[in-house]
mmCIF file of C-alpha atoms in Angstrom:
data_model
loop_
_atom_site.group_PDB
_atom_site.id
_atom_site.type_symbol
_atom_site.label_atom_id
_atom_site.label_comp_id
_atom_site.label_asym_id
_atom_site.label_seq_id
_atom_site.Cartn_x
_atom_site.Cartn_y
_atom_site.Cartn_z
ATOM 1 C CA MET A 224 116.979 87.520 148.413
ATOM 2 C CA LYS A 225 117.426 85.387 151.496
ATOM 3 C CA ILE A 226 119.614 82.366 150.821
ATOM 4 C CA ARG A 227 117.505 80.223 153.150
ATOM 5 C CA ALA A 228 114.439 81.056 151.066
ATOM 6 C CA ILE A 229 116.285 80.125 147.865
ATOM 7 C CA SER A 230 117.337 76.798 149.337
ATOM 8 C CA SER A 231 113.806 76.066 150.567
ATOM 9 C CA ILE A 232 112.241 76.794 147.195
ATOM 10 C CA LEU A 233 114.824 74.671 145.413
ATOM 11 C CA MET A 234 114.315 71.773 147.819
ATOM 12 C CA ILE A 235 110.548 71.910 147.243
ATOM 13 C CA ALA A 236 111.209 71.791 143.507
ATOM 14 C CA ALA A 237 113.495 68.817 144.061
ATOM 15 C CA LEU A 238 110.831 66.872 145.948
ATOM 16 C CA SER A 239 108.219 67.692 143.317
ATOM 17 C CA ALA A 240 110.548 66.480 140.567
ATOM 18 C CA CYS A 241 110.807 63.012 142.069
ATOM 19 C CA GLY A 242 107.345 62.125 140.840
ATOM 20 C CA ASP A 243 107.592 63.316 137.241
ATOM 21 C CA GLY A 244 110.786 61.782 135.866
ATOM 22 C CA GLY A 245 113.156 64.694 136.386
ATOM 23 C CA GLY A 246 110.966 67.758 136.724
ATOM 24 C CA PRO A 247 110.428 70.747 134.454
ATOM 25 C CA ARG A 248 112.973 71.898 131.902
ATOM 26 C CA TYR A 249 114.148 75.490 131.736
ATOM 27 C CA LEU A 250 115.323 77.503 128.736
ATOM 28 C CA VAL A 251 118.044 80.130 128.995
ATOM 29 C CA GLU A 252 116.665 82.967 126.872
ATOM 30 C CA SER A 253 119.145 85.831 126.864
ATOM 31 C CA PRO A 254 117.824 89.388 126.523
ATOM 32 C CA PRO A 255 118.881 91.267 123.372
ATOM 33 C CA SER A 256 121.552 93.950 123.457
ATOM 34 C CA ALA A 257 121.662 97.341 121.764
ATOM 35 C CA LEU A 258 125.425 97.051 121.248
ATOM 36 C CA SER A 259 126.637 97.230 117.639
ATOM 37 C CA VAL A 260 130.314 97.121 116.639
ATOM 38 C CA ARG A 261 132.340 96.912 113.432
ATOM 39 C CA SER A 262 134.390 93.728 113.659
ATOM 40 C CA ALA A 263 138.038 93.560 112.601
ATOM 41 C CA VAL A 264 137.309 90.178 110.974
ATOM 42 C CA ASP A 265 134.524 89.221 108.579
ATOM 43 C CA THR A 266 134.077 85.709 109.982
ATOM 44 C CA LEU A 267 134.570 84.298 113.481
ATOM 45 C CA LEU A 268 134.559 80.761 114.882
ATOM 46 C CA VAL A 269 133.370 80.278 118.477
ATOM 47 C CA ARG A 270 134.826 77.098 119.920
ATOM 48 C CA THR A 271 132.642 74.953 122.171
ATOM 49 C CA VAL A 272 132.519 76.675 125.558
ATOM 50 C CA SER A 273 134.264 74.800 128.364
ATOM 51 C CA LEU A 274 132.121 74.574 131.535
ATOM 52 C CA PRO A 275 132.876 73.184 135.011
ATOM 53 C CA VAL A 276 131.628 69.619 135.558
ATOM 54 C CA TYR A 277 128.754 70.724 137.796
ATOM 55 C CA ALA A 278 127.585 73.269 135.203
ATOM 56 C CA ALA A 279 127.839 70.875 132.250
ATOM 57 C CA ASP A 280 125.263 68.566 133.852
ATOM 58 C CA GLU A 281 121.609 68.874 132.821
ATOM 59 C CA GLU A 282 120.571 69.251 136.470
ATOM 60 C CA ILE A 283 120.394 72.855 137.682
ATOM 61 C CA ALA A 284 123.090 73.527 140.272
ATOM 62 C CA PHE A 285 123.238 76.068 143.095
ATOM 63 C CA GLN A 286 125.534 76.910 146.004
ATOM 64 C CA ASP A 287 123.985 76.322 149.426
ATOM 65 C CA GLU A 288 124.495 78.341 152.613
ATOM 66 C CA SER A 289 127.614 76.375 153.553
ATOM 67 C CA GLY A 290 129.196 76.892 150.114
ATOM 68 C CA VAL A 291 128.520 73.349 148.881
ATOM 69 C CA ILE A 292 127.357 73.025 145.272
ATOM 70 C CA GLN A 293 124.126 71.061 145.125
ATOM 71 C CA THR A 294 122.951 69.318 141.961
ATOM 72 C CA THR A 295 119.749 67.669 143.148
ATOM 73 C CA ASN A 296 116.567 67.327 141.085
ATOM 74 C CA LEU A 297 115.640 70.996 141.058
ATOM 75 C CA GLY A 298 114.635 70.856 137.427
ATOM 76 C CA LEU A 299 116.633 70.338 134.261
ATOM 77 C CA TRP A 300 118.101 72.553 131.605
ATOM 78 C CA ALA A 301 116.196 72.287 128.333
ATOM 79 C CA ASP A 302 119.398 71.806 126.309
ATOM 80 C CA ASP A 303 122.908 70.501 126.900
ATOM 81 C CA PRO A 304 124.517 73.380 128.871
ATOM 82 C CA GLU A 305 127.766 73.515 126.868
ATOM 83 C CA ARG A 306 125.885 73.524 123.571
ATOM 84 C CA ALA A 307 123.344 76.085 124.805
ATOM 85 C CA THR A 308 126.025 78.404 126.208
ATOM 86 C CA THR A 309 128.080 78.200 123.001
ATOM 87 C CA LEU A 310 125.070 78.916 120.788
ATOM 88 C CA THR A 311 123.920 81.802 123.001
ATOM 89 C CA ILE A 312 127.303 83.537 122.775
ATOM 90 C CA THR A 313 127.463 82.820 119.028
ATOM 91 C CA ARG A 314 124.013 84.306 118.436
ATOM 92 C CA HIS A 315 124.835 87.399 120.486
ATOM 93 C CA LEU A 316 128.114 88.021 118.636
ATOM 94 C CA ASN A 317 126.279 87.676 115.320
ATOM 95 C CA ALA A 318 123.751 90.286 116.420
ATOM 96 C CA MET A 319 126.233 92.651 118.097
ATOM 97 C CA SER A 320 128.977 92.669 115.451
ATOM 98 C CA SER A 321 129.380 92.935 111.690
ATOM 99 C CA ALA A 322 131.066 89.505 111.561
ATOM 100 C CA LYS A 323 129.486 86.261 110.432
ATOM 101 C CA VAL A 324 129.815 84.129 113.569
ATOM 102 C CA ALA A 325 129.324 80.369 113.900
ATOM 103 C CA SER A 326 130.190 77.665 116.408
ATOM 104 C CA GLU A 327 132.212 74.583 115.594
ATOM 105 C CA PRO A 328 132.199 72.624 113.391
ATOM 106 C CA TRP A 329 132.694 75.583 111.030
ATOM 107 C CA PRO A 330 129.840 75.466 108.466
ATOM 108 C CA LEU A 331 131.065 77.839 105.725
ATOM 109 C CA PRO A 332 133.280 76.907 102.726
ATOM 110 C CA GLN A 333 136.103 79.345 103.550
ATOM 111 C CA PRO A 334 137.903 79.038 106.914
ATOM 112 C CA PRO A 335 137.117 81.656 109.567
ATOM 113 C CA GLU A 336 139.330 84.717 109.830
ATOM 114 C CA GLY A 337 139.157 84.815 113.629
ATOM 115 C CA VAL A 338 138.664 82.409 116.527
ATOM 116 C CA ALA A 339 137.151 82.883 119.999
ATOM 117 C CA ASP A 340 137.659 80.362 122.814
ATOM 118 C CA VAL A 341 135.756 80.722 126.124
ATOM 119 C CA ARG A 342 136.803 78.761 129.214
ATOM 120 C CA ILE A 343 134.541 79.180 132.230
ATOM 121 C CA GLU A 344 135.689 78.494 135.801
ATOM 122 C CA ASN A 345 132.567 79.519 137.775
ATOM 123 C CA PHE A 346 129.033 79.167 136.422
ATOM 124 C CA ILE A 347 126.756 79.015 139.439
ATOM 125 C CA ALA A 348 123.872 80.522 141.408
ATOM 126 C CA THR A 349 125.824 81.618 144.482
ATOM 127 C CA ASN A 350 124.861 81.818 148.139
ATOM 128 C CA ALA A 351 125.232 85.606 147.816
ATOM 129 C CA GLY A 352 122.029 85.758 145.757
ATOM 130 C CA THR A 353 123.749 86.200 142.391
ATOM 131 C CA PHE A 354 124.521 84.183 139.301
ATOM 132 C CA ARG A 355 128.280 84.290 138.718
ATOM 133 C CA ILE A 356 130.221 83.612 135.526
ATOM 134 C CA SER A 357 134.000 83.895 135.640
ATOM 135 C CA GLY A 358 136.860 82.602 133.545
ATOM 136 C CA GLN A 359 138.906 83.580 130.503
ATOM 137 C CA TYR A 360 138.357 84.078 126.809
ATOM 138 C CA PHE A 361 140.862 84.140 123.992
ATOM 139 C CA MET A 362 140.598 85.771 120.572
ATOM 140 C CA GLY A 363 142.866 86.070 117.595
ATOM 141 C CA SER A 364 143.440 85.545 113.889
ATOM 142 C CA GLU A 365 146.226 84.223 111.715
ATOM 143 C CA GLN A 366 148.691 86.692 110.243
ATOM 144 C CA PRO A 367 148.059 87.137 106.502
ATOM 145 C CA GLN A 368 150.620 86.049 103.953
ATOM 146 C CA PRO A 369 153.237 88.745 103.217
ATOM 147 C CA GLU A 370 152.173 91.148 100.485
ATOM 148 C CA ILE A 371 154.365 90.911 97.386
ATOM 149 C CA ASN A 372 154.912 93.868 95.072
ATOM 150 C CA PHE A 373 154.710 92.183 91.661
ATOM 151 C CA GLU A 374 155.845 95.375 89.917
ATOM 152 C CA ASN A 375 159.118 95.141 91.831
ATOM 153 C CA PRO A 376 159.823 91.464 92.641
ATOM 154 C CA ASP A 377 163.143 92.349 94.282
ATOM 155 C CA GLU A 378 161.380 94.387 96.940
ATOM 156 C CA GLN A 379 161.071 92.707 100.336
ATOM 157 C CA PRO A 380 157.512 91.364 100.866
ATOM 158 C CA ARG A 381 155.533 93.596 103.230
ATOM 159 C CA GLN A 382 154.446 91.952 106.460
ATOM 160 C CA LEU A 383 150.778 92.557 107.230
ATOM 161 C CA PRO A 384 149.379 92.608 110.775
ATOM 162 C CA ALA A 385 146.785 90.070 111.870
ATOM 163 C CA PRO A 386 143.317 91.624 111.436
ATOM 164 C CA LEU A 387 142.349 90.605 114.980
ATOM 165 C CA PRO A 388 145.267 90.907 117.414
ATOM 166 C CA ASP A 389 145.646 88.158 119.997
ATOM 167 C CA ARG A 390 143.613 88.900 123.109
ATOM 168 C CA VAL A 391 143.519 87.112 126.471
ATOM 169 C CA LYS A 392 140.886 88.474 128.841
ATOM 170 C CA ILE A 393 139.767 87.523 132.345
ATOM 171 C CA PHE A 394 136.097 88.112 133.168
ATOM 172 C CA ASP A 395 134.053 87.937 136.373
ATOM 173 C CA ILE A 396 130.366 88.784 136.026
ATOM 174 C CA SER A 397 127.670 88.628 138.709
ATOM 175 C CA VAL A 398 123.958 89.251 138.117
ATOM 176 C CA SER A 399 121.447 89.456 140.969
ATOM 177 C CA LEU A 400 118.821 86.731 141.193
ATOM 178 C CA VAL A 401 115.362 88.284 140.858
ATOM 179 C CA GLY A 402 112.708 85.984 142.243
ATOM 180 C CA GLU A 403 113.157 82.439 143.460
ATOM 181 C CA GLY A 404 113.795 78.963 142.127
ATOM 182 C CA PRO A 405 115.168 77.592 138.850
ATOM 183 C CA ALA A 406 113.413 80.191 136.677
ATOM 184 C CA ALA A 407 115.267 82.978 138.519
ATOM 185 C CA ILE A 408 118.559 81.123 138.020
ATOM 186 C CA ALA A 409 117.867 80.751 134.287
ATOM 187 C CA ALA A 410 117.021 84.460 133.908
ATOM 188 C CA ALA A 411 120.145 85.626 135.758
ATOM 189 C CA GLN A 412 122.329 83.226 133.776
ATOM 190 C CA ALA A 413 120.872 84.607 130.538
ATOM 191 C CA ALA A 414 121.609 88.194 131.579
ATOM 192 C CA ALA A 415 125.181 87.271 132.552
ATOM 193 C CA LEU A 416 125.770 85.644 129.151
ATOM 194 C CA THR A 417 124.539 88.794 127.425
ATOM 195 C CA GLU A 418 127.015 90.862 129.453
ATOM 196 C CA LEU A 419 129.867 88.460 128.636
ATOM 197 C CA SER A 420 128.994 88.581 124.934
ATOM 198 C CA GLU A 421 129.071 92.390 125.011
ATOM 199 C CA GLN A 422 132.588 92.308 126.448
ATOM 200 C CA MET A 423 133.679 89.909 123.717
ATOM 201 C CA ALA A 424 132.020 91.951 120.961
ATOM 202 C CA ARG A 425 133.931 95.073 122.025
ATOM 203 C CA ASP A 426 137.154 93.092 121.697
ATOM 204 C CA LEU A 427 136.326 92.250 118.080
ATOM 205 C CA VAL A 428 137.140 95.849 117.200
ATOM 206 C CA ARG A 429 140.777 96.286 116.150
#
């Protein structure tokens, strides 16, 4: 896709939005995945995803030909971006893994066995005609209490490994924009989030 064409379409959308109080709102509807894994933990908390300032805004951002990030009235996201991104990843991990996965605040009576924390550095429709997500995610679980042999109290308690070993992963995902305008940005973002969730789901396996 030509970057000039992207910019032109987005500018037309911006001008159209001026007359209708902010313009149309766009959902990020991620495609399903066929991935299925057996998780090392039965329950997992996904912390609220950290987004860059420009991506946390309800206005749809893009990178222009000169590399400047524009956040004009191109249309609006249908939901708060941090909330939507967190819930999308949570839903994917629920579907892809055997774990019960929820975002914070944790809704179940017992505390979660594992925690996932996603911190995004780049979350933008680039001037290369892609939607790029890059950053880091962290996973882990607390080490269980030592196992005591009650038949032999003098025996040293056995240390048990954490069910989900600590993981620190860097990711950098780019998905081509297919079509033009905010709808194309939303579709590429959704596909990138599916790919990120698949990477995370694979790391839920011991």
